[in-house]
Short mmCIF file of C-alpha atoms in Angstrom, two decimals:
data_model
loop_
_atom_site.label_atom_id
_atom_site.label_comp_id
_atom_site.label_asym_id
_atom_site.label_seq_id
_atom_site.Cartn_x
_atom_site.Cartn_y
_atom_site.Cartn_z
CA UNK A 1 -10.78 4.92 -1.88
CA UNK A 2 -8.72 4.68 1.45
CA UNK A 3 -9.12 1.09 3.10
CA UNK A 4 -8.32 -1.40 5.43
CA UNK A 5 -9.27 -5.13 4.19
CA UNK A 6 -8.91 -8.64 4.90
CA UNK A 7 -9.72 -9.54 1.40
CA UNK A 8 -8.13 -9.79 -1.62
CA UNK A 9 -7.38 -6.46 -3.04
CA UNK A 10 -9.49 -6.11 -6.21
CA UNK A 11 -6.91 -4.05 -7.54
CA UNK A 12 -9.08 -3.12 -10.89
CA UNK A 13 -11.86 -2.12 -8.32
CA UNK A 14 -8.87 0.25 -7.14
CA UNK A 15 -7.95 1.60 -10.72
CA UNK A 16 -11.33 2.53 -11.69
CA UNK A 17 -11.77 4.01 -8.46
CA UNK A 18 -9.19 7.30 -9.30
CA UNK A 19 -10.63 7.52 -13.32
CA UNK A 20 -11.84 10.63 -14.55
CA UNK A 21 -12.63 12.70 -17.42
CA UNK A 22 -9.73 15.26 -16.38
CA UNK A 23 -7.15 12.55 -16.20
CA UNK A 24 -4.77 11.61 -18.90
CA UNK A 25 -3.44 8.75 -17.42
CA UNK A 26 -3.49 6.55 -14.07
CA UNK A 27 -0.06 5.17 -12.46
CA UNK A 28 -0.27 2.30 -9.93
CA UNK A 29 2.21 0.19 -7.42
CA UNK A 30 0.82 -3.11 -6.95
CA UNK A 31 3.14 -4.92 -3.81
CA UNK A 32 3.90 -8.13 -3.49
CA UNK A 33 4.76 -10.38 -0.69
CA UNK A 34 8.75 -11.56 -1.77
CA UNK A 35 9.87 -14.96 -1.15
CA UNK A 36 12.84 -13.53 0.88
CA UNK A 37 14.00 -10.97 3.53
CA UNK A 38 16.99 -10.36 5.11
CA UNK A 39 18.71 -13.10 3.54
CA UNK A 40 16.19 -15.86 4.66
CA UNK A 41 13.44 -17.45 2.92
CA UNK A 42 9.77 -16.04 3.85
CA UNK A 43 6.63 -18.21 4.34
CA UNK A 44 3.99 -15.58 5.05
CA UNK A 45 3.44 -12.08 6.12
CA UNK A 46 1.19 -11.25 8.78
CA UNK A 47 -0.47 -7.77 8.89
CA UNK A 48 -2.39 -6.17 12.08
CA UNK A 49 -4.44 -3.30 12.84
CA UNK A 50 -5.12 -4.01 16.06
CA UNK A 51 -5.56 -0.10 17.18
CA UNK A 52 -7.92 0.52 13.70
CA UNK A 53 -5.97 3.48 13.29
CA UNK A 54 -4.40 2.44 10.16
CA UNK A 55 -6.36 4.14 7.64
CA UNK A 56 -6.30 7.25 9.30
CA UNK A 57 -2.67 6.57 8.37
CA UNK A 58 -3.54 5.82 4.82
CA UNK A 59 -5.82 8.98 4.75
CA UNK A 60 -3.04 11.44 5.65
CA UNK A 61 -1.15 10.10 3.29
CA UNK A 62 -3.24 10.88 -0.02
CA UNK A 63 -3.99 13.96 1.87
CA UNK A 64 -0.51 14.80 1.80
CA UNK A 65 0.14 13.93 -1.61
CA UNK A 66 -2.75 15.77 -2.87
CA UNK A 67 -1.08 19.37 -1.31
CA UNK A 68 1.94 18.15 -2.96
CA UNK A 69 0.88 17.59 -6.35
CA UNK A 70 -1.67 18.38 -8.68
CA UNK A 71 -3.28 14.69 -9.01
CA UNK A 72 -6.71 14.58 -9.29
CA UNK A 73 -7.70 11.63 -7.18
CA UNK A 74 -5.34 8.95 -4.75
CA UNK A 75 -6.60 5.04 -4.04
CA UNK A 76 -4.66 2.89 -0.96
CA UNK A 77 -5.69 -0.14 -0.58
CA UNK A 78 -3.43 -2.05 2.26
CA UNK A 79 -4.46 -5.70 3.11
CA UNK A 80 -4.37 -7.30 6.72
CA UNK A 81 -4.05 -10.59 7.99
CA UNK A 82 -1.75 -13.65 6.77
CA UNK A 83 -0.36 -13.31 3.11
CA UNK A 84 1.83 -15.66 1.67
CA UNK A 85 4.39 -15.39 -1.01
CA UNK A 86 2.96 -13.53 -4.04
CA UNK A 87 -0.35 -11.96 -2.25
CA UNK A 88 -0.37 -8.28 -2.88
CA UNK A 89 -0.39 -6.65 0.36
CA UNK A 90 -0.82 -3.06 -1.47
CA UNK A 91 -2.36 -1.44 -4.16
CA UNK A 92 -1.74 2.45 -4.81
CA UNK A 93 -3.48 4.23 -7.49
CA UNK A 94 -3.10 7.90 -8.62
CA UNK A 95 -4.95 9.65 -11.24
CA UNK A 96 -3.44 13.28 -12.79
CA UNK A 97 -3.66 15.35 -15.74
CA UNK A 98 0.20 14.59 -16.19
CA UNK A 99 2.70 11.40 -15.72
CA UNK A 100 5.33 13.25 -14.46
CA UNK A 101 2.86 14.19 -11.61
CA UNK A 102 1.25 10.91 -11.82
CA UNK A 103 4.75 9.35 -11.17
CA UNK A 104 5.76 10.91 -8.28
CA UNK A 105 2.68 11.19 -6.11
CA UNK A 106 2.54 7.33 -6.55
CA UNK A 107 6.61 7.41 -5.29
CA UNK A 108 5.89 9.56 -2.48
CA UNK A 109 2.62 7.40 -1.18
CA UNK A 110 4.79 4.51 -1.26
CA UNK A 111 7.94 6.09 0.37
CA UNK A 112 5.55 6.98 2.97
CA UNK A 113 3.65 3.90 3.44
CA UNK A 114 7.06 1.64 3.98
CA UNK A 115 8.41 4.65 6.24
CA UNK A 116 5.42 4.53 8.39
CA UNK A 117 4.37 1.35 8.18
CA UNK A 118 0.79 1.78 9.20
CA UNK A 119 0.39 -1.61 10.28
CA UNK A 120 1.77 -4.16 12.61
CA UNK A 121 4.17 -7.04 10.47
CA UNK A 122 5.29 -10.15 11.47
CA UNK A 123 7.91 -12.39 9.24
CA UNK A 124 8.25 -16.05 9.31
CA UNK A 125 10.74 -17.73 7.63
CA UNK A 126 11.39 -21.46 6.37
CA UNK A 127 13.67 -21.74 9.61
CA UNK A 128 10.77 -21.17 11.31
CA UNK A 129 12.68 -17.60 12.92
CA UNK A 130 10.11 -14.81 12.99
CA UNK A 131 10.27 -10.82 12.84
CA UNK A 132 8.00 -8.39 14.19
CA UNK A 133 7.53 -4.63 12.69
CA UNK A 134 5.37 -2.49 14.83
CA UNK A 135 3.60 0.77 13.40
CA UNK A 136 5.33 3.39 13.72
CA UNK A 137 4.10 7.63 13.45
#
């Protein structure tokens, strides 16, 4: 399960989504929009995909992560449009015969999803100050 949604992330929809027979165990991130950044107090966080190329984004990642490790199945779920304080914004999932596999497949897709942010982010504070993030790769 790679995807792009305006919705809510069902994020047990996501879990069950990597379960298997083969796995012993499934490792998940769950993000969450923070009440600050940069020393100022956020109101919301705006996500775009204005170019849809986003989940090709999220594709290469699991892609990448699966020629990396053994893991038997990778779940990104990123969601778009105005989140406020608390909203998860992503859910990773990784299922693997192993933790220690487990652990840092899950690591990497994250490290790689903040490095690259695959979508356009916009900031706005209590002070009503904004900050844009464009995609980058």
């Amino acid at each position: 399960m790679v995807e792009i949604t305006n919705d809510v992330i069902p994020i047990e929809e996501v879990i069950n989504s990597v379960r298997n027979d083969a796995s012993g165990g499934i490792i998940s991130y769950i993000g969450l929009i923070r009440d600050n950044s940069y020393d100022k107090k956020v109101v919301s966080v705006e996500y775009g995909d204005a170019d849809g190329s986003a989940e090709v984004r999220l594709r290469s990642i699991v892609d990448s992560a699966k020629e990396k490790w053994p893991i038997n199945d990778m779940a990104i779920v990123h969601r778009v449009g105005k989140l406020n304080v608390g909203d998860n914004n992503v859910v990773i999932a990784v299922s693997t015969g192993h933790r220690q596999e487990g652990f840092a497949a899950c690591q990497y897709a994250i490290d790689k999803f903040k490095e690259g942010l695959p979508t356009s982010k916009k900031e706005t504070y209590t002070d009503g100050s904004t900050l844009d993030y464009k995609p980058k790769g």
